[in-house]
XYZ file of N, CA, C and O in Angstrom:
776
model
N -82.496 228.242 136.607
C -82.570 228.275 135.274
C -84.087 229.034 134.989
O -85.215 228.706 135.438
N -84.012 230.155 134.073
C -85.240 230.762 133.828
C -85.639 230.418 132.247
O -84.762 230.194 131.308
N -86.950 230.137 132.093
C -87.327 229.705 130.871
C -88.225 230.947 130.247
O -89.067 231.464 130.868
N -87.836 231.270 129.079
C -88.646 232.343 128.457
C -89.816 231.781 127.736
O -89.793 230.895 126.827
N -91.048 232.208 128.227
C -92.222 231.557 127.717
C -92.584 232.036 126.281
O -93.240 231.331 125.705
N -92.009 233.199 125.943
C -92.382 233.663 124.607
C -91.590 232.736 123.552
O -91.923 232.813 122.457
N -90.633 231.894 123.973
C -90.045 231.064 122.976
C -90.619 229.848 122.745
O -90.264 228.980 121.861
N -91.761 229.459 123.422
C -92.564 228.430 123.109
C -93.855 228.748 122.268
O -94.535 229.828 122.346
N -94.151 227.873 121.127
C -95.368 228.178 120.424
C -96.572 227.564 121.099
O -96.501 226.364 121.305
N -97.431 228.177 121.160
C -98.651 228.064 121.990
C -99.531 226.846 121.260
O -100.309 226.070 121.862
N -99.255 226.781 119.833
C -100.012 225.693 119.128
C -99.325 224.493 118.920
O -99.697 223.426 118.140
N -98.059 224.432 119.403
C -97.335 223.142 119.254
C -97.445 221.962 120.166
O -97.242 220.933 119.942
N -98.333 222.271 121.324
C -98.698 221.370 122.228
C -100.141 220.919 121.918
O -100.948 221.631 121.722
N -100.164 219.539 121.830
C -101.614 218.979 121.346
C -102.479 218.939 122.308
O -102.404 218.342 123.535
N -103.589 219.817 122.319
C -104.831 219.843 123.384
C -105.159 218.416 123.795
O -105.487 218.190 124.899
N -105.106 217.425 122.723
C -105.648 216.107 123.231
C -104.846 215.402 124.386
O -105.442 214.892 125.118
N -103.403 215.843 124.367
C -102.788 215.219 125.398
C -103.122 215.941 126.815
O -102.877 215.325 127.744
N -103.226 217.244 126.657
C -103.666 217.900 127.722
C -104.865 217.372 128.433
O -105.223 217.186 129.613
N -105.998 217.005 127.658
C -107.205 216.403 127.945
C -107.159 215.173 128.638
O -107.664 214.795 129.754
N -106.163 214.327 128.110
C -105.934 212.986 128.373
C -105.216 213.017 129.880
O -105.710 212.424 130.899
N -104.281 214.084 129.912
C -103.665 214.333 131.353
C -104.522 214.725 132.322
O -104.545 214.173 133.719
N -105.463 215.608 132.106
C -106.405 216.146 132.964
C -107.404 215.164 133.525
O -107.911 215.341 134.571
N -107.799 214.191 132.584
C -108.840 213.192 133.059
C -108.160 212.222 134.091
O -108.880 211.714 134.754
N -106.869 212.384 134.408
C -106.418 211.721 135.537
C -106.308 212.383 136.883
O -105.873 211.838 138.028
N -106.710 213.577 136.877
C -106.922 214.475 138.054
C -108.384 214.624 138.526
O -109.036 215.153 137.773
N -108.452 214.127 139.749
C -110.032 214.023 140.239
C -110.288 215.535 140.567
O -109.471 216.241 140.939
N -111.695 215.972 140.377
C -112.171 217.114 140.689
C -113.406 217.221 141.405
O -114.288 216.323 140.969
N -113.583 217.857 142.317
C -114.867 217.850 143.079
C -115.864 218.513 142.185
O -115.716 219.395 141.441
N -117.164 217.920 142.153
C -118.141 218.183 141.155
C -119.086 219.354 141.851
O -119.417 219.008 142.901
N -119.304 220.521 141.203
C -120.140 221.574 141.609
C -120.986 222.158 140.669
O -120.847 221.992 139.382
N -122.221 222.654 141.258
C -123.039 223.471 140.397
C -122.757 224.875 140.672
O -122.792 225.465 141.881
N -122.625 225.778 139.650
C -122.484 227.149 139.887
C -123.788 227.617 139.447
O -124.370 227.298 138.249
N -124.550 228.316 140.395
C -125.790 228.876 140.134
C -126.060 230.215 140.258
O -125.397 231.001 141.037
N -126.936 230.838 139.471
C -127.161 232.383 139.594
C -128.622 232.733 139.101
O -129.215 231.900 138.386
N -129.025 233.866 139.707
C -130.385 234.167 139.261
C -131.253 234.177 140.472
O -131.539 233.293 141.035
N -131.727 235.492 140.734
C -132.441 235.772 142.030
C -133.849 235.474 141.781
O -134.684 235.133 142.568
N -134.313 235.641 140.435
C -135.812 235.611 140.230
C -136.050 234.330 139.412
O -135.316 234.006 138.511
N -137.248 233.671 139.755
C -137.553 232.379 139.114
C -137.937 232.822 137.584
O -138.307 233.795 137.326
N -137.587 232.019 136.614
C -137.566 232.230 135.277
C -136.317 232.801 134.762
O -136.102 232.855 133.440
N -135.344 233.293 135.389
C -134.142 233.866 135.109
C -132.925 233.187 135.860
O -131.933 233.670 135.663
N -133.196 232.163 136.437
C -131.961 231.375 136.955
C -131.334 230.343 135.816
O -132.033 229.973 135.024
N -130.093 230.095 135.992
C -129.430 229.310 135.277
C -128.350 228.631 135.909
O -127.985 229.151 137.080
N -127.400 227.659 135.620
C -126.371 227.321 136.009
C -125.744 226.078 135.229
O -126.140 225.898 134.275
N -124.612 225.763 135.718
C -123.643 224.855 135.168
C -123.034 223.817 136.016
O -122.859 224.376 137.227
N -122.512 222.844 135.411
C -121.693 221.756 136.465
C -120.241 222.123 136.066
O -120.036 222.276 134.831
N -119.377 222.015 136.971
C -118.028 222.614 136.864
C -117.152 221.625 137.957
O -117.718 221.088 138.857
N -115.869 221.364 137.571
C -114.890 220.774 138.298
C -113.816 221.902 138.488
O -112.670 221.636 139.044
N -113.976 223.204 138.190
C -113.130 224.127 138.260
C -113.371 225.147 139.397
O -112.824 226.351 139.280
N -113.929 224.712 140.343
C -114.078 225.604 141.561
C -113.278 225.208 142.705
O -113.130 223.957 143.032
N -112.681 226.246 143.384
C -111.694 225.881 144.484
C -111.519 227.140 145.256
O -111.861 228.284 145.051
N -111.036 226.952 146.551
C -110.907 228.016 147.676
C -109.762 228.935 147.115
O -108.627 228.464 146.312
N -109.826 230.052 147.456
C -108.777 231.128 146.924
C -108.154 231.693 148.313
O -106.903 231.608 148.566
N -108.891 232.037 149.282
C -108.359 232.499 150.454
C -109.234 232.592 151.605
O -110.551 232.544 151.342
N -108.799 232.788 152.848
C -109.782 233.055 154.047
C -109.635 234.423 154.447
O -110.255 234.694 155.616
N -109.084 235.147 153.882
C -108.794 236.737 154.014
C -108.975 237.524 152.844
O -107.980 237.875 152.345
N -110.098 238.028 152.455
C -111.406 237.625 152.930
C -111.660 235.995 152.305
O -111.307 235.618 151.454
N -112.889 235.372 153.169
C -113.126 234.163 152.526
C -113.511 234.185 151.283
O -114.489 234.887 150.983
N -112.932 233.606 150.265
C -113.293 233.634 148.699
C -113.015 232.262 148.196
O -112.162 231.575 148.558
N -113.504 232.169 146.847
C -113.496 231.195 146.016
C -113.196 231.657 144.683
O -113.472 232.732 144.388
N -112.617 230.577 143.860
C -112.638 231.005 142.295
C -113.241 229.946 141.588
O -113.293 228.799 142.124
N -113.663 230.370 140.379
C -114.347 229.173 139.498
C -114.160 229.681 138.044
O -114.273 231.022 137.780
N -113.782 228.888 137.112
C -113.583 229.114 135.750
C -114.964 228.722 134.970
O -115.323 227.780 135.097
N -115.513 229.758 134.308
C -116.517 229.573 133.535
C -116.435 229.969 132.107
O -116.016 231.155 131.820
N -116.773 228.978 131.158
C -116.632 229.287 129.874
C -117.503 230.592 129.417
O -118.727 230.484 129.754
N -117.069 231.337 128.504
C -118.069 232.472 128.168
C -119.036 232.066 127.289
O -119.999 232.927 127.159
N -119.129 230.989 126.730
C -120.290 230.460 125.832
C -121.514 230.053 126.878
O -122.628 229.617 126.568
N -121.155 229.749 128.306
C -122.061 229.271 129.030
C -123.221 230.194 129.397
O -122.780 231.332 129.460
N -124.422 229.817 129.526
C -125.550 230.829 129.771
C -125.442 231.553 131.249
O -125.746 232.623 131.271
N -124.706 231.016 132.081
C -124.332 231.467 133.409
C -123.411 232.689 133.379
O -123.423 233.382 134.195
N -122.508 232.549 132.287
C -121.521 233.614 132.282
C -122.043 234.905 132.305
O -121.781 235.728 133.279
N -122.906 235.418 131.418
C -123.382 236.592 131.388
C -124.058 236.962 132.405
O -124.157 238.175 132.958
N -124.889 236.071 132.966
C -125.856 236.225 134.276
C -125.018 236.474 135.473
O -125.471 237.279 136.114
N -123.770 235.796 135.701
C -123.153 236.219 136.760
C -122.693 237.687 136.788
O -122.577 238.387 137.895
N -122.215 238.169 135.645
C -121.842 239.522 135.385
C -123.012 240.332 135.681
O -122.932 241.406 136.457
N -124.138 240.155 135.119
C -125.340 240.929 135.612
C -125.764 240.829 136.888
O -126.094 241.958 137.432
N -125.771 239.885 137.591
C -126.391 239.663 138.885
C -125.445 240.242 139.996
O -125.569 240.650 140.964
N -124.059 239.996 139.715
C -123.059 240.363 140.528
C -122.889 239.200 141.832
O -122.320 239.601 142.925
N -123.463 238.200 141.559
C -123.472 237.259 142.653
C -123.803 235.663 142.088
O -124.343 235.706 141.038
N -123.438 234.745 142.843
C -123.549 233.392 142.378
C -123.295 232.384 143.516
O -122.789 232.881 144.571
N -123.756 231.209 143.466
C -123.557 230.244 144.413
C -122.708 229.144 143.965
O -122.791 228.837 142.639
N -121.801 228.421 144.615
C -121.132 227.280 144.242
C -121.642 226.039 145.146
O -121.493 226.294 146.464
N -122.018 225.194 144.639
C -122.822 224.103 145.458
C -122.088 222.811 145.079
O -122.070 222.281 144.058
N -121.224 222.374 146.026
C -120.518 220.997 145.974
C -121.494 219.810 146.171
O -122.154 219.749 147.026
N -121.377 218.845 145.392
C -122.493 217.934 145.112
C -121.977 216.544 146.010
O -120.807 216.295 146.188
N -122.984 215.824 146.329
C -122.593 214.473 147.120
C -123.040 213.408 146.178
O -123.565 213.609 145.048
N -122.642 212.181 146.582
C -122.855 210.849 145.817
C -124.153 210.770 145.164
O -124.247 210.002 144.036
N -125.181 211.339 145.754
C -126.513 211.085 145.138
C -127.002 212.026 144.157
O -128.299 212.148 143.653
N -125.893 212.997 143.933
C -126.449 213.943 142.866
C -125.818 213.891 141.541
O -125.794 214.908 140.686
N -125.397 212.654 141.198
C -124.873 212.520 139.889
C -125.825 212.856 138.792
O -125.497 213.500 137.787
N -127.112 212.623 138.800
C -128.264 212.789 137.828
C -128.206 214.455 137.876
O -128.476 215.053 136.797
N -128.226 215.200 138.939
C -128.372 216.532 138.922
C -127.026 217.007 138.274
O -127.192 218.266 137.557
N -125.922 216.540 138.446
C -124.658 217.110 137.866
C -124.980 216.986 136.334
O -124.637 217.961 135.449
N -125.374 215.815 135.767
C -125.718 215.712 134.270
C -126.856 216.573 133.753
O -126.497 217.147 132.610
N -127.764 217.051 134.666
C -128.786 217.873 134.215
C -128.233 219.095 134.033
O -128.512 219.916 133.097
N -127.432 219.783 134.992
C -126.881 221.081 134.829
C -125.499 221.059 133.775
O -125.370 222.234 133.543
N -125.190 219.978 133.242
C -124.221 219.958 132.357
C -124.803 220.066 130.924
O -124.221 220.206 129.910
N -126.272 219.853 130.807
C -126.866 220.034 129.577
C -127.056 218.740 129.009
O -127.568 218.589 127.921
N -126.584 217.679 129.504
C -126.725 216.269 128.882
C -128.001 215.724 128.821
O -127.985 214.597 128.227
N -128.967 216.202 129.563
C -130.271 215.658 129.792
C -131.367 216.629 128.929
O -132.397 216.419 128.969
N -130.613 217.399 128.345
C -131.597 218.536 127.320
C -132.399 219.293 128.137
O -133.424 219.957 127.615
N -132.076 219.689 129.325
C -132.936 220.590 130.179
C -132.098 221.870 130.289
O -130.840 221.760 130.588
N -132.558 222.904 130.030
C -132.009 224.301 130.009
C -132.444 225.218 131.171
O -133.485 225.228 131.436
N -131.640 226.316 131.419
C -131.934 227.378 132.141
C -132.581 226.876 133.402
O -132.328 226.359 134.066
N -133.814 227.946 133.642
C -134.383 227.727 134.839
C -135.066 226.344 135.061
O -135.422 225.953 136.287
N -135.346 225.698 133.960
C -135.989 224.256 134.153
C -134.982 223.401 134.948
O -135.535 222.300 135.411
N -133.759 223.573 134.724
C -132.842 222.802 135.719
C -133.215 222.676 137.272
O -132.945 221.737 137.939
N -133.773 223.846 137.663
C -133.932 223.829 139.171
C -135.319 223.162 139.544
O -135.584 223.129 140.733
N -135.889 222.672 138.660
C -137.090 221.447 138.866
C -136.488 220.408 139.677
O -137.304 219.597 140.261
N -135.404 220.058 139.471
C -134.501 219.068 140.086
C -133.863 219.458 141.387
O -133.040 220.457 141.344
N -133.778 218.726 142.446
C -132.988 219.224 143.514
C -133.834 220.068 144.622
O -135.043 220.490 144.089
N -133.297 220.344 145.897
C -134.006 221.129 146.637
C -133.321 222.446 146.892
O -131.988 222.457 147.249
N -133.940 223.468 146.379
C -133.119 224.852 146.321
C -133.767 225.717 147.304
O -135.101 225.733 147.619
N -132.951 226.681 147.780
C -133.440 227.857 148.455
C -132.761 229.133 148.108
O -131.704 228.921 147.299
N -133.117 230.155 148.500
C -132.478 231.435 147.936
C -131.612 231.855 149.161
O -131.741 231.919 150.082
N -130.387 232.038 148.404
C -129.199 232.547 149.439
C -129.218 234.076 149.609
O -130.177 234.775 149.210
N -128.574 234.551 150.545
C -128.466 235.865 150.956
C -128.312 236.776 149.853
O -128.699 238.034 149.807
N -127.631 236.362 148.898
C -127.289 237.289 147.715
C -128.467 237.178 146.651
O -128.547 237.930 145.702
N -129.393 236.146 146.845
C -130.514 235.910 146.057
C -130.165 234.635 145.117
O -131.006 234.165 144.494
N -128.906 234.336 145.048
C -128.439 233.075 144.268
C -129.089 231.800 144.822
O -129.359 231.742 146.043
N -129.483 230.836 143.856
C -130.041 229.499 144.271
C -128.890 228.867 145.004
O -127.942 228.759 144.380
N -129.272 228.247 146.084
C -128.315 227.396 146.968
C -129.011 226.122 146.942
O -130.177 225.915 147.313
N -128.352 224.867 146.772
C -128.779 223.688 146.841
C -128.763 223.409 148.425
O -127.799 223.306 149.158
N -129.829 222.910 148.843
C -130.226 222.660 150.331
C -129.269 221.689 150.855
O -128.859 221.548 152.085
N -129.230 220.531 150.353
C -128.382 219.245 150.731
C -127.025 219.155 150.118
O -126.669 218.188 149.970
N -126.428 220.279 149.560
C -125.135 220.020 149.261
C -124.116 219.705 150.165
O -124.306 219.981 151.340
N -123.014 219.208 149.816
C -121.857 218.773 150.762
C -121.422 220.058 151.296
O -121.352 220.148 152.494
N -121.196 221.169 150.499
C -120.873 222.449 150.865
C -121.438 223.408 149.965
O -121.458 223.149 148.678
N -122.053 224.572 150.479
C -122.500 225.554 149.517
C -122.062 227.050 149.910
O -122.044 227.222 150.856
N -121.636 227.657 148.954
C -121.141 228.930 149.151
C -121.814 230.141 148.339
O -121.876 229.920 147.194
N -122.449 230.947 149.040
C -123.161 232.094 148.507
C -122.169 233.146 148.257
O -121.676 233.682 149.490
N -121.917 233.631 147.090
C -120.996 234.546 146.898
C -121.416 235.801 146.071
O -122.234 235.979 145.387
N -120.747 237.004 146.405
C -120.753 238.383 145.623
C -119.556 238.234 144.589
O -118.476 237.765 145.092
N -119.734 238.656 143.402
C -118.626 238.801 142.522
C -117.646 239.901 142.841
O -118.105 241.030 142.866
N -116.392 239.389 143.126
C -115.379 240.441 143.698
C -114.492 240.995 142.659
O -114.195 242.096 142.368
N -114.247 240.027 141.629
C -113.201 240.284 140.630
C -113.544 239.412 139.495
O -113.924 238.227 139.681
N -113.017 239.638 138.240
C -113.013 238.814 137.144
C -111.684 238.935 136.416
O -111.249 240.124 136.124
N -111.042 237.812 135.724
C -110.184 237.673 134.981
C -110.542 237.116 133.615
O -111.047 236.049 133.816
N -110.081 237.413 132.536
C -110.463 236.936 131.275
C -109.132 235.981 130.733
O -108.058 236.612 130.786
N -109.519 234.843 130.190
C -108.492 234.074 129.345
C -109.154 233.958 128.017
O -110.278 234.550 127.733
N -108.654 233.214 127.202
C -109.009 232.946 125.843
C -110.562 232.687 125.772
O -111.179 233.160 124.886
N -110.810 231.652 126.566
C -112.245 230.991 126.443
C -112.913 231.173 127.571
O -114.156 230.893 127.600
N -112.313 231.364 128.812
C -113.068 231.514 130.085
C -112.876 232.605 130.928
O -111.900 233.398 130.458
N -113.681 233.022 131.758
C -113.545 233.922 132.624
C -113.220 233.249 134.142
O -113.887 232.194 134.310
N -112.287 233.801 134.793
C -112.264 233.346 136.308
C -112.910 234.248 137.242
O -112.319 235.523 137.229
N -113.915 233.871 137.899
C -114.529 234.617 138.725
C -114.224 234.594 140.111
O -114.213 233.422 140.592
N -114.033 235.590 140.820
C -113.532 235.455 142.236
C -114.772 235.834 143.085
O -115.462 236.965 142.645
N -115.336 234.968 143.961
C -116.514 235.238 144.655
C -116.145 235.331 145.957
O -115.469 234.578 146.790
N -116.658 236.518 146.754
C -116.290 236.660 148.325
C -117.636 236.276 148.854
O -118.683 236.461 148.463
N -117.321 235.221 149.821
C -118.399 234.401 150.296
C -119.265 235.271 151.369
O -118.623 236.045 152.301
N -120.583 235.316 151.024
C -121.550 235.895 152.301
C -122.205 234.997 153.160
O -122.739 235.366 154.076
N -122.154 233.693 152.719
C -122.941 232.746 153.550
C -122.419 231.279 153.058
O -121.975 231.228 151.894
N -122.378 230.478 153.931
C -121.893 229.043 153.648
C -122.607 228.076 154.410
O -122.984 228.331 155.638
N -122.877 226.866 153.954
C -123.405 225.672 154.780
C -122.622 224.526 154.390
O -122.015 224.451 153.265
N -122.688 223.292 155.286
C -122.212 222.168 154.907
C -122.753 220.946 155.599
O -123.486 221.244 156.534
N -122.524 219.834 154.886
C -122.913 218.526 155.706
C -121.794 217.668 155.738
O -121.418 217.137 154.815
N -121.158 217.376 156.888
C -120.141 216.554 157.174
C -120.454 215.166 156.895
O -119.423 214.374 156.801
N -121.553 214.773 156.982
C -121.938 213.530 156.732
C -122.069 212.912 155.439
O -121.916 211.739 155.098
N -122.315 213.817 154.530
C -122.391 213.603 153.137
C -121.044 213.144 152.545
O -120.040 213.629 152.692
N -121.090 212.201 151.433
C -119.836 211.786 150.733
C -119.897 212.613 149.448
O -120.835 212.529 148.627
N -118.716 213.267 149.330
C -118.604 214.129 147.962
C -118.514 213.464 146.808
O -118.177 212.245 146.720
N -119.068 214.009 145.651
C -118.971 213.445 144.316
C -117.655 214.079 143.731
O -117.438 215.322 143.705
N -116.931 213.085 143.143
C -115.834 213.721 142.285
C -115.940 213.131 140.811
O -116.485 212.182 140.694
N -115.000 213.700 139.956
C -115.099 213.286 138.619
C -113.714 213.143 138.279
O -112.740 213.843 138.409
N -113.601 211.792 137.818
C -112.008 211.194 137.422
C -112.343 210.334 136.261
O -113.292 209.432 136.328
N -111.426 210.364 135.204
C -111.415 209.433 133.957
C -112.691 209.310 133.316
O -113.133 208.153 133.151
N -113.554 210.478 133.246
C -114.735 210.593 132.514
C -115.912 209.862 133.239
O -116.856 209.352 132.669
N -115.703 209.688 134.580
C -116.685 209.041 135.359
C -116.952 209.782 136.732
O -115.892 210.248 137.268
N -118.292 209.337 137.285
C -118.341 210.004 138.788
C -117.858 208.821 139.809
O -117.913 207.658 139.450
N -117.263 209.464 140.707
C -116.817 208.532 141.857
C -116.978 209.203 143.196
O -117.433 210.404 143.281
N -116.557 208.487 144.327
C -116.630 209.106 145.450
C -115.295 208.787 146.193
O -114.653 207.760 145.906
N -114.703 209.723 147.068
C -113.508 209.393 147.473
C -113.412 208.366 148.522
O -114.368 207.833 149.216
N -112.201 207.716 148.676
C -112.089 206.591 149.799
C -111.161 206.906 150.761
O -110.070 207.543 150.252
N -111.470 206.894 151.932
C -110.542 207.254 153.039
C -109.489 206.280 153.024
O -109.567 204.884 152.918
N -108.278 206.668 153.326
C -106.976 205.913 153.767
C -106.745 205.821 155.054
O -105.542 205.269 155.348
N -107.279 206.407 155.968
C -106.868 206.597 157.253
C -106.708 205.304 158.065
O -105.864 205.134 158.966
N -107.518 204.200 157.642
C -107.344 202.884 158.234
C -105.908 202.327 158.122
O -105.572 201.556 159.041
N -105.142 202.697 157.164
C -103.870 202.072 157.163
C -102.762 203.072 157.445
O -101.644 202.675 157.553
N -103.053 204.473 157.970
C -102.132 205.232 158.457
C -102.257 205.689 159.924
O -103.573 206.246 160.242
N -101.534 205.403 160.778
C -101.805 206.095 162.077
C -100.996 207.460 162.500
O -99.929 207.556 161.847
N -101.487 208.261 163.068
C -100.946 209.710 163.399
C -99.490 209.407 163.628
O -98.522 210.369 163.545
N -98.998 208.468 164.719
C -97.686 208.570 165.088
C -96.758 207.834 164.177
O -95.652 207.865 164.245
N -97.202 207.225 162.997
C -96.339 206.590 162.061
C -95.505 207.615 161.411
O -95.777 208.826 161.138
N -94.233 207.136 161.171
C -93.426 208.096 160.428
C -93.936 208.377 158.971
O -93.809 209.601 158.471
N -94.465 207.624 158.310
C -95.098 207.683 157.082
C -96.235 208.855 157.151
O -96.409 209.610 156.404
N -97.021 208.870 158.321
C -98.096 209.738 158.513
C -97.632 211.127 158.451
O -98.159 212.149 158.126
N -96.292 211.196 159.304
C -95.706 212.659 159.348
C -95.293 213.154 158.057
O -95.498 214.179 157.841
N -94.867 212.105 157.261
C -94.415 212.654 155.732
C -95.440 213.081 155.046
O -95.592 213.979 154.240
N -96.876 212.523 155.444
C -98.085 212.809 154.504
C -98.832 213.992 155.163
O -99.847 214.249 154.682
N -98.328 214.545 156.168
C -99.104 215.651 156.848
C -99.290 216.778 155.892
O -98.369 217.068 155.303
N -100.568 217.255 156.066
C -100.877 218.571 155.128
C -99.969 219.604 155.447
O -99.692 220.557 154.476
N -99.620 219.801 156.602
C -98.735 220.970 157.070
C -97.325 220.863 156.364
O -96.746 221.966 156.226
N -96.827 219.683 155.822
C -95.727 219.602 155.051
C -95.827 220.308 153.688
O -94.947 220.763 153.129
N -97.086 220.543 153.303
C -97.320 221.125 151.972
C -97.827 222.524 151.913
O -97.978 223.070 151.060
N -98.505 222.968 153.076
C -98.956 224.250 153.179
C -98.098 225.099 153.622
O -97.012 225.087 154.305
């Protein structure tokens, strides 16, 4: 069955229902950072960053065009995506603007180093990806930035920070209840989905 998308009124679906449903979907919390020079750095907190491909290694992130980082990403042609760990909740709030700290002042918090592209990289991130801007796609309110990775770092020991139901959480392992040889484990295998 083919559905004609033009037959649906874009305004007929209540955005409140969309937001309520999306609150049930956990997202990894990351900081998108940009700016090679002190005084010109900025960044924002997102849950909209994810992998795109490993050929070439690349990520995507959705950034609201009203965010201060949006224009800076275009100007610099580079940015970093820094995935946070459980001790970074205050840093996530700071970069979200909820603490009243803006622009370069946000980098007074956390341990930062300069990436190979010049973008600020969080030294103790769960995973950090230093990217050059490869492509951009515009939607009504956001741009989708494609970043080709120039360097990456990670910490396998750190517990990732996720956002779910309007609160920060950490993931819980379920491996203790599932063994590799179990029939259920075979059904849950990632290879079944990829």
